[in-house]
Short mmCIF file of C-alpha atoms and ligand atoms in Angstrom, two decimals:
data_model
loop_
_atom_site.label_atom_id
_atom_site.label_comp_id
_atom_site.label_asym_id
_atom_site.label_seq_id
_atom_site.Cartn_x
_atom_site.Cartn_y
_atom_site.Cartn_z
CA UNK H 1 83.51 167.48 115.28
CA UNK H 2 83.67 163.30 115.49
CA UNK H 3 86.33 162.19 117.86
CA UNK H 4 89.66 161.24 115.88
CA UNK H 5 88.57 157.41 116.92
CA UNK H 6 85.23 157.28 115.70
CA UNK H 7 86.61 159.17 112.61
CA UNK H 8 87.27 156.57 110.73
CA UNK H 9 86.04 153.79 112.74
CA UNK H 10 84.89 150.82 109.99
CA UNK H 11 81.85 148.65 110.82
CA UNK H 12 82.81 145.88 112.61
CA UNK H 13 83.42 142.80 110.76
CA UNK H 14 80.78 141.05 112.47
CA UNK H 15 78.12 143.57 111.39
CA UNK H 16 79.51 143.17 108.30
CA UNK H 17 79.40 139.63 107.31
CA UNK H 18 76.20 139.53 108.85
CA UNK H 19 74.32 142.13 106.53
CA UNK H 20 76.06 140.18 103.43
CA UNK H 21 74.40 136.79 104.96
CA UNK H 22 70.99 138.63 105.39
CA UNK H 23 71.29 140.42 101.72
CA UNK H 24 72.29 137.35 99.62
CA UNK H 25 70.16 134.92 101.73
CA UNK H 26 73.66 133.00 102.66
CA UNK H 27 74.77 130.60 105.46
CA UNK H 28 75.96 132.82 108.53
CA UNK H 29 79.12 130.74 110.13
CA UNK H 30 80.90 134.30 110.49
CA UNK H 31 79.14 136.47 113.40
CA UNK H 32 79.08 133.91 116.39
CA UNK H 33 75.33 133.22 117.78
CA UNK H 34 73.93 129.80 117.99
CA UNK H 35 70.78 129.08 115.62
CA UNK H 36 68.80 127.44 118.35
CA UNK H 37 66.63 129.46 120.63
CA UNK H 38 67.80 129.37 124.00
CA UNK H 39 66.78 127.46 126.78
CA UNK H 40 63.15 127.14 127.51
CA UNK H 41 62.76 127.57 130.86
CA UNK H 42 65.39 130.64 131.07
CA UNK H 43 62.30 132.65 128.27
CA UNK H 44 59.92 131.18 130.09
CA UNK H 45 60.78 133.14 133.47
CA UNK H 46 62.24 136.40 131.37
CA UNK H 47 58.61 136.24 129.70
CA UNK H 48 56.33 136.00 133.05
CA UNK H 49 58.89 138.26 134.71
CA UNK H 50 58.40 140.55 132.18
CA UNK H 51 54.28 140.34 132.19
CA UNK H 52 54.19 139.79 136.33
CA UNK H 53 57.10 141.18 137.62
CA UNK H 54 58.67 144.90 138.18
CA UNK H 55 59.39 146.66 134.73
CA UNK H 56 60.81 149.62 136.72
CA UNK H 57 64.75 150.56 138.11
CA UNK H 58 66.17 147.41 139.36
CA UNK H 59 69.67 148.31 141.57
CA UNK H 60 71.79 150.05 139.92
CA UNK H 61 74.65 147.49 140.82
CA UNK H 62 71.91 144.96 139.84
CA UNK H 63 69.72 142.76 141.35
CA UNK H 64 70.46 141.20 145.05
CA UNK H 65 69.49 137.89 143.12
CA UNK H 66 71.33 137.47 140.10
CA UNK H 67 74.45 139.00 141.83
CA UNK H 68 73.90 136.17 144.65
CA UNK H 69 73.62 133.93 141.62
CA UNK H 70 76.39 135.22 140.11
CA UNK H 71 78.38 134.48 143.06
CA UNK H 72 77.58 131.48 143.91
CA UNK H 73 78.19 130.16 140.82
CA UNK H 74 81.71 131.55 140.27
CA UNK H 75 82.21 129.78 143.52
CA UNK H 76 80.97 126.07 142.24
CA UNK H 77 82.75 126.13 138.90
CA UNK H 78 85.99 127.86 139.64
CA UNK H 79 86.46 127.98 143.71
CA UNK H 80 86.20 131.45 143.76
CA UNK H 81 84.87 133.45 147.18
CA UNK H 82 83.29 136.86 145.53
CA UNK H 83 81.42 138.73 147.79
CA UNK H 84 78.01 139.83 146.20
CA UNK H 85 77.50 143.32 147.88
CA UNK H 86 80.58 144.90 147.55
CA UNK H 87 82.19 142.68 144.50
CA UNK H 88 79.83 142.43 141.34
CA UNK H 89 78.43 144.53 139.35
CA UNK H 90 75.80 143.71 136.37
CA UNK H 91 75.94 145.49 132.89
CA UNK H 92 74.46 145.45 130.03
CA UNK H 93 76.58 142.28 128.43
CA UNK H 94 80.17 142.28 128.68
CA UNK H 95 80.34 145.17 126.06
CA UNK H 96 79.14 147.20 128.44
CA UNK H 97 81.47 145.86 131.38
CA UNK H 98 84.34 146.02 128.89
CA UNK H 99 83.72 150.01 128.16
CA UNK H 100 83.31 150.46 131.82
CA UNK H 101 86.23 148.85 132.82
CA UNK H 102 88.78 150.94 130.31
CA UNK H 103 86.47 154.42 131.30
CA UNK H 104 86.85 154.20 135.23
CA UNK H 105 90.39 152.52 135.04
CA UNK H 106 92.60 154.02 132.44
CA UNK H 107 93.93 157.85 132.62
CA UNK H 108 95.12 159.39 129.24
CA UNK H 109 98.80 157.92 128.62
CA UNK H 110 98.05 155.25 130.35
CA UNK H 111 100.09 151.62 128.71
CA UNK H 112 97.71 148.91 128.03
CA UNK H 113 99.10 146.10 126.92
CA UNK H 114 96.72 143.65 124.66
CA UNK H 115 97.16 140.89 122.33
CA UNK H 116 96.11 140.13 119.00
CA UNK H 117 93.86 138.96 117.55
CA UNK H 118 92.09 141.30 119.56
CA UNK H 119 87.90 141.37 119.74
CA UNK H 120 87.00 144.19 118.01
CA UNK H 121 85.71 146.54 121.01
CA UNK H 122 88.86 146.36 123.18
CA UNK H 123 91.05 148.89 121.26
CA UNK H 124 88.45 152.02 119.82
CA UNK H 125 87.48 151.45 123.74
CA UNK H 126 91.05 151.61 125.36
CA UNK H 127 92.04 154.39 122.53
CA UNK H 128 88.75 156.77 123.04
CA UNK H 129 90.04 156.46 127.11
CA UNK H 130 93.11 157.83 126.53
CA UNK H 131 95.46 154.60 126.73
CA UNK H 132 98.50 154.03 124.92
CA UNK H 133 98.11 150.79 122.83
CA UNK H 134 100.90 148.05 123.61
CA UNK H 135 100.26 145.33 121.21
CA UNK H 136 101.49 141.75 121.51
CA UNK H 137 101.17 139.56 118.21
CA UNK H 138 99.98 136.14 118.55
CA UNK H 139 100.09 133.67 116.02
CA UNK H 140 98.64 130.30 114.47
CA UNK H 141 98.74 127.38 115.70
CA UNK H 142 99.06 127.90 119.20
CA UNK H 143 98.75 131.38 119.71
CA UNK H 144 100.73 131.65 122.39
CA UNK H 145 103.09 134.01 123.87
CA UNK H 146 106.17 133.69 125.78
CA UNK H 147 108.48 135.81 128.19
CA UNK H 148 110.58 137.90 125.59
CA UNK H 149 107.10 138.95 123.66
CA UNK H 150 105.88 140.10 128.07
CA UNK H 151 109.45 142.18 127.97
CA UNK H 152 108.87 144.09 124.90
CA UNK H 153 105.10 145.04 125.36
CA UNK H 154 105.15 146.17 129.87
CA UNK H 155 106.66 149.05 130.63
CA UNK H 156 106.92 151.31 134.19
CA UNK H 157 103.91 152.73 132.49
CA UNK H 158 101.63 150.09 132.51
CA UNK H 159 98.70 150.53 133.90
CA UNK H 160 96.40 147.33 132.42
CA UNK H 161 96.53 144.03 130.23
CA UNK H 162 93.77 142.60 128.78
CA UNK H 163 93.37 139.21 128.25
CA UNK H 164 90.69 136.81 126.36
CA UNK H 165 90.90 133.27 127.58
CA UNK H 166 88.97 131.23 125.83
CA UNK H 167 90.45 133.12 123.32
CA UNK H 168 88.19 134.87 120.52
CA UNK H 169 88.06 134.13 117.76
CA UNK H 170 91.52 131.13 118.13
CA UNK H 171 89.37 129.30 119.90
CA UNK H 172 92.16 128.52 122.57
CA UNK H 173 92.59 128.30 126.23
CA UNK H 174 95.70 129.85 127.51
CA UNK H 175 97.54 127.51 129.62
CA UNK H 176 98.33 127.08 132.97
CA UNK H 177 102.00 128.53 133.00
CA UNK H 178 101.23 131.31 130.78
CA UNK H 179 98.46 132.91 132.66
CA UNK H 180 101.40 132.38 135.99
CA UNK H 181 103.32 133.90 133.87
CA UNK H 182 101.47 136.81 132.88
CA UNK H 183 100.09 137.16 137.00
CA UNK H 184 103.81 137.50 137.43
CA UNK H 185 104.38 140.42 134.99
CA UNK H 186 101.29 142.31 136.42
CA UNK H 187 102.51 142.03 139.95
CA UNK H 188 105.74 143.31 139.22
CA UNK H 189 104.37 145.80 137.25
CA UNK H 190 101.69 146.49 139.51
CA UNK H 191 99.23 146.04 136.82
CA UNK H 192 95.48 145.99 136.72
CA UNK H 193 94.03 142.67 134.00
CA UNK H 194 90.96 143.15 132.44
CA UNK H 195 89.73 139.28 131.87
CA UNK H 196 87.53 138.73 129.42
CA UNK H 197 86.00 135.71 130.11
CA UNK H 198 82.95 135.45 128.10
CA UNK H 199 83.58 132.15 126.68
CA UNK H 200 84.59 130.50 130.25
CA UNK H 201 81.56 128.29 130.03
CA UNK H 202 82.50 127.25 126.14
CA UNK H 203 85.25 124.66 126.75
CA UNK H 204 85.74 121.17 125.35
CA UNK H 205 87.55 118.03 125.73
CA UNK H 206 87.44 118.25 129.72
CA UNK H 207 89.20 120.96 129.77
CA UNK H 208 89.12 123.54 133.11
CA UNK H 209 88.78 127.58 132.38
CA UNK H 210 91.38 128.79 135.15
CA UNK H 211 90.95 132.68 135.59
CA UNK H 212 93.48 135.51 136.49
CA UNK H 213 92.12 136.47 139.24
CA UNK H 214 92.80 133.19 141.15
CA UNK H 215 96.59 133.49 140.85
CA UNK H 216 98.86 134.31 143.40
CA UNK H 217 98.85 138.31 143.99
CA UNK H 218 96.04 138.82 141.20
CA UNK H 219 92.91 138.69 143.67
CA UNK H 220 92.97 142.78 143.77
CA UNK H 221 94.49 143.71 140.67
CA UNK H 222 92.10 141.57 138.42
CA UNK H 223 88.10 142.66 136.92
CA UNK H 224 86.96 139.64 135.27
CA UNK H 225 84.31 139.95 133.15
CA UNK H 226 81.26 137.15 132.27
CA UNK H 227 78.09 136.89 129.62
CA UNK H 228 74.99 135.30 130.41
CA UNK H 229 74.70 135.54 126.65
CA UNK H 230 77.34 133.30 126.12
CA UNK H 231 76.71 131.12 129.59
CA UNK H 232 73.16 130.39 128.10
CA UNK H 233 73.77 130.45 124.27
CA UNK H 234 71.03 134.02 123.47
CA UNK H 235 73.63 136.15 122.80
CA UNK H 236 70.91 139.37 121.84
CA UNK H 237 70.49 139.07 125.96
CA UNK H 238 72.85 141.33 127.08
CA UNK H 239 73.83 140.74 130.46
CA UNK H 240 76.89 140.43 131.63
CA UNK H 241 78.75 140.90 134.98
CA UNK H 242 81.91 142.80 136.43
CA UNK H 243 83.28 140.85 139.47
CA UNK H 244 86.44 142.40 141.24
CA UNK H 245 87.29 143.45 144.74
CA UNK H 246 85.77 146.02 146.50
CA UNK H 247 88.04 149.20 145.52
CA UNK H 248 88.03 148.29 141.78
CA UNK H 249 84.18 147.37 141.77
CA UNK H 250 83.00 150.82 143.50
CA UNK H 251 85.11 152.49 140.06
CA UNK H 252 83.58 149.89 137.76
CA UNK H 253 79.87 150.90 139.50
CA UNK H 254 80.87 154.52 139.02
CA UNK H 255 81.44 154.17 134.91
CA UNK H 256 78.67 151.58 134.85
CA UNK H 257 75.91 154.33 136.53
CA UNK H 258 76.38 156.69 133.66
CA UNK H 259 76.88 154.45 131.05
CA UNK H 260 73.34 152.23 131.05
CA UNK H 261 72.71 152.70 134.96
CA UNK H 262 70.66 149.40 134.51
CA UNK H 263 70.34 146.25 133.16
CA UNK H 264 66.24 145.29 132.34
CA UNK H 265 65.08 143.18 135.71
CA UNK H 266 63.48 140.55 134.07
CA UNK H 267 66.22 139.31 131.50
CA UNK H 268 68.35 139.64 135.47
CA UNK H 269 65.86 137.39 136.94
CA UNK H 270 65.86 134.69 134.21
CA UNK H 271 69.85 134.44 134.43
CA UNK H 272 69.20 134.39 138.24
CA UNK H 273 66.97 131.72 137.96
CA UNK H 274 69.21 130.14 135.33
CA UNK H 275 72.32 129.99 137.40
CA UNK H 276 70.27 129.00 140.58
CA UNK H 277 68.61 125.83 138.84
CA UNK H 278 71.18 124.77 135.52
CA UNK H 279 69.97 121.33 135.57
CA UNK H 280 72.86 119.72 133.46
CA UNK H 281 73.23 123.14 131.02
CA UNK H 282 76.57 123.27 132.05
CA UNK H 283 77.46 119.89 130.79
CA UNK H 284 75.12 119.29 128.42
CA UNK H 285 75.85 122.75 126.12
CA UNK H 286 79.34 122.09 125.76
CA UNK H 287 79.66 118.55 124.82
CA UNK H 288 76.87 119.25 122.05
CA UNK H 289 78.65 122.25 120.69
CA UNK H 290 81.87 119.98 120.88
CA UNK H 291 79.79 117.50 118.58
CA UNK H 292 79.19 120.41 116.42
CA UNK H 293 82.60 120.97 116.02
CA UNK H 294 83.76 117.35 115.53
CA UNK H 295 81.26 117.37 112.22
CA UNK H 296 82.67 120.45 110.75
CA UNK H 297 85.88 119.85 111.76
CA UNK H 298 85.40 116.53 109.81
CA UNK H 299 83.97 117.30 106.66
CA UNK H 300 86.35 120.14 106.07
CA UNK H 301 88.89 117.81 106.96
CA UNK H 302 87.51 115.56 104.32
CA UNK H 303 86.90 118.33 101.52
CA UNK H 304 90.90 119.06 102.26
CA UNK H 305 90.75 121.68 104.42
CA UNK H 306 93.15 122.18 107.34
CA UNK H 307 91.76 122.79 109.95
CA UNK H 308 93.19 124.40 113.12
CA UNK H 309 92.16 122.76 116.90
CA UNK H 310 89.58 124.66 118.49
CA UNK H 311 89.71 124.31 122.44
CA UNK H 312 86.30 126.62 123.24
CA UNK H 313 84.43 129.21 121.72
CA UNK H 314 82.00 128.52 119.18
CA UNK H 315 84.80 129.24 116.31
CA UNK H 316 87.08 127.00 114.76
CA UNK H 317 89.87 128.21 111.97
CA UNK H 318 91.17 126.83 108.68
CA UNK H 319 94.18 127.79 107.51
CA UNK H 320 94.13 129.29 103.95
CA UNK H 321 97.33 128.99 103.12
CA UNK H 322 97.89 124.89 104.06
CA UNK H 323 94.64 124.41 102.45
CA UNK H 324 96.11 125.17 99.31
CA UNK H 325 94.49 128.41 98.96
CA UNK H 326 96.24 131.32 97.84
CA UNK H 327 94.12 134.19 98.34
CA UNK H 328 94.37 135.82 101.56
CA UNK H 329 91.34 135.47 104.29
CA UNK H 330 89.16 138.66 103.37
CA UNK H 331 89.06 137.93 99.79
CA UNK H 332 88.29 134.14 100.08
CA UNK H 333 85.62 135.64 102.76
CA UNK H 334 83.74 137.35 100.36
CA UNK H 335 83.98 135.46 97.40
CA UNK H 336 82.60 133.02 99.74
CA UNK H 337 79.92 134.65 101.13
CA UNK H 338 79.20 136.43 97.62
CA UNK H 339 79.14 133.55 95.26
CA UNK H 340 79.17 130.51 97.19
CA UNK H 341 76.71 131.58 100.24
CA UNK H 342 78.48 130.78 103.27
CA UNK H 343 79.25 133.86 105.73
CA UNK H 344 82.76 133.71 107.58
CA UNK H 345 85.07 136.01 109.53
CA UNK H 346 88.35 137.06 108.14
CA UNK H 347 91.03 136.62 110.79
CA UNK H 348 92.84 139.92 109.45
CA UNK H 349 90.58 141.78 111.28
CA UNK H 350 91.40 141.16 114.42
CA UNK H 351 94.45 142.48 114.07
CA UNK H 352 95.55 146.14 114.15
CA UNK H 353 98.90 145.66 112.99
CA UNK H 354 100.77 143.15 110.84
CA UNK H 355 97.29 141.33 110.18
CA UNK H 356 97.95 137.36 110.11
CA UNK H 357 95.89 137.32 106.75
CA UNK H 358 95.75 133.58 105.93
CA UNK H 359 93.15 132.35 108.59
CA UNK H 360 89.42 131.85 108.30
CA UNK H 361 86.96 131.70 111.36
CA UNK H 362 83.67 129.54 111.14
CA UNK H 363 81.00 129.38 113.71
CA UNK H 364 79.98 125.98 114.47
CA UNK H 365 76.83 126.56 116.54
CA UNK H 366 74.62 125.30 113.90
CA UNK H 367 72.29 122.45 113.10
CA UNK H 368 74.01 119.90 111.98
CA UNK H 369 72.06 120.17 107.79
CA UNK H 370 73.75 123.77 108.13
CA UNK H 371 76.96 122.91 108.89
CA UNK H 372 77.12 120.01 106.23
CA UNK H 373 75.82 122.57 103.39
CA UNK H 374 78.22 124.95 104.87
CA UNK H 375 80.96 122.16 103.69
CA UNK H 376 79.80 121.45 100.47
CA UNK H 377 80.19 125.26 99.79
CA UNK H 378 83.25 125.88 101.16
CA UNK H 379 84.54 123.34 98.96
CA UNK H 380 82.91 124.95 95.99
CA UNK H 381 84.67 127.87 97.29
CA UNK H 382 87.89 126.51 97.53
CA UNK H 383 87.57 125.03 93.98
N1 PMP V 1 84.20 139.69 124.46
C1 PMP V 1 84.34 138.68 123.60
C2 PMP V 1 85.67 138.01 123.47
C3 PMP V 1 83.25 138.25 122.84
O1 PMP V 1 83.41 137.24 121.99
C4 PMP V 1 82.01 138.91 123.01
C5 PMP V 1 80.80 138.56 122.21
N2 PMP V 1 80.89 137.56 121.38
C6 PMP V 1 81.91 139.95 123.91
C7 PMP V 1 83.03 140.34 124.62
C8 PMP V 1 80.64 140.71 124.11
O2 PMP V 1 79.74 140.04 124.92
P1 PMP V 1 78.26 140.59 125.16
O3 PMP V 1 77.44 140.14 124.00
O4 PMP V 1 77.84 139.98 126.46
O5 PMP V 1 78.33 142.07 125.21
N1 LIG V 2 81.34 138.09 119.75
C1 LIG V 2 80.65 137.79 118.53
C2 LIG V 2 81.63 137.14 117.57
O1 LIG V 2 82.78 137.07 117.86
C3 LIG V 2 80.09 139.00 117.88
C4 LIG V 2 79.58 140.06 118.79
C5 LIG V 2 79.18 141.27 118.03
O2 LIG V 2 78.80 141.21 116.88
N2 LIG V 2 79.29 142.38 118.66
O3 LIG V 2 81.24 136.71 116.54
#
């Protein structure tokens, strides 16, 4: 029979509010893709690779090139010294690097201490590996947590933490002293931390993604995880990358062989070729998604919406409740999507427990006529 946790396993919210969208012809801002198509010269090499190049095995750790990429640019934007060979591993996005990470590293009984508002994959994944859920509740507006919420959630059974930073779907960065602080926990709990670091590319306002693994004692104990999907803004892509030191990595590898084996070589040797030559990508894709979220922010400002800050991501929230709305986030969702045609996430649903159910996640990587129709009909919606 169907394993208890695929039971009664719901579609995920994002598969959700994306079938209304397609079904009543509405706005999407709930599932987060951009609408544009991707940079041209990153198709342009997947598409020759694909009609001139190998469409056989590439390595099953991946290939030399994009893992030399890979490397080398973890090294420019955040100082870090990865050894190619023996330290990265590319999967099939960071869905794939996620599963393998929980499959190779967790043994039934296991603690694994996560926070909510967790991405939906992280606890069916950490559940169907036999780990014991620890949950720590964060909530709006800072979504931060502090030293007593640590205490309550590690035990002398901890094995792993996961963390999000840029945080999906707040939208935050966690700060300086509270990534020390959680580095601090895992060392003296001799902890592994899953990072999750999709959105590390995704930040605004000058601010700097720090990760995990560069804190003191975490170079050993930390697999952070990356998406060229999210570097490069094609999220259907599916490439992502497992970088951790040489013990942890040969694990990862081990999960990864027998979960895809293999990544497809030419969408590899476009994100090479993307990471080798960015032009100003890396500049230039964050300050206009920060525009984008400046003009929504704005006009649902101005309809009377309040609207929480939004640090990274491609998500910014509003807060039902001091909007003056008093239905709670999954019902103004789909009376939303249903009569005013404008897609959103419901915040409830990243939570497993105590859902905060007042918050209301919009994607802002939109043309700039979408978002200001989105607007208008949120403020139809909000009546
Ligand atoms: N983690 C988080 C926090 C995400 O937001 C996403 C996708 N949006 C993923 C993992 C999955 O990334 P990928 O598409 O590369 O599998
Ligand atoms: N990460 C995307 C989001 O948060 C969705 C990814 C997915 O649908 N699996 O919207």
């Amino acid at each position: 029979m169907v394993h208890p946790v695929y039971a009664d396993l719901p579609t995920t919210i994002f598969e959700e509010m994306s079938g209304l969208a397609r079904q009543l012809g509405a706005i999407n801002l709930g599932q987060g893709f951009p609408d544009d198509a991707g940079p041209m010269a990153l198709r342009q090499k997947a598409g020759e690779a694909l009609i001139t190049g190998t469409n056989q095995y590439p390595p099953m750790r991946g290939l030399p090139a994009l893992r030399q990429a890979v490397a080398a640019h973890y090294g420019r934007t955040q100082r870090l010294d990865l050894d190619w060979e023996s330290e990265i591993v590319v999967t099939s996005g960071a869905t794939e690097a996620l599963a393998a990470a929980f499959l190779s590293l967790i043994s039934p009984g296991d603690e694994v201490v996560l926070f909510q508002p967790l991405y939906d994959a992280y606890l069916p994944m950490v559940k169907r590996a036999g780990g014991v859920p620890k949950l720590v509740r964060l909530t709006p507006p800072h979504w931060r947590f502090d030293r007593a919420m640590l205490e309550a959630a590690f035990s002398d059974r901890t094995r792993m933490v996961v963390l999000n930073t840029p945080l999906n779907p707040a939208g935050v960065i966690t700060p300086d002293e509270d990534l020390a602080l959680l580095a601090e926990f895992c060392v003296s709990h001799d902890a592994i931390a899953v990072c999750d670091e999709v959105w590390e590319a995704v930040v605004f306002d000058d601010r700097q993604h720090r990760p995990l693994i560069s804190y003191p004692g975490m170079r050993d104990r930390c697999v952070k995880i990356g998406s060229a999907g999210k570097m490069f803004g094609m999220t259907g892509w599916k490439v992502g990358f497992l970088c951790a030191a040489p013990t942890l990595t040969k694990a990862l590898a081990g999960a990864h062989q027998f979960l895809t084996f293999t990544t497809p070589p030419n969408l590899q040797e476009a994100v090479a070729f993307g990471l080798e030559n960015p032009g100003d990508w890396f500049e230039a894709m964050p300050t206009g998604l920060q525009r984008s979220r400046d003009r929504l922010a704005t006009g649902l400002r101005d309809a009377g919406f309040a609207v929480l800050d939004s640090g990274g991501t491609y998500f910014l929230n509003v807060d039902l409740t001091a909007s003056g709305i008093d239905e709670d986030d999954r019902t103004f969702a789909l009376r939303a999507v249903r009569d005013h045609g404008v897609a959103s996430i419901p915040v409830s649903a990243f939570y497993a427990e105590d859902p905060v159910r007042h918050i209301l996640r919009l994607c802002f990587a939109k043309a700039d006529e979408t978002l200001d129709e989105a607007v208008k009909r949120l403020a139809e919606a909000r009546g």
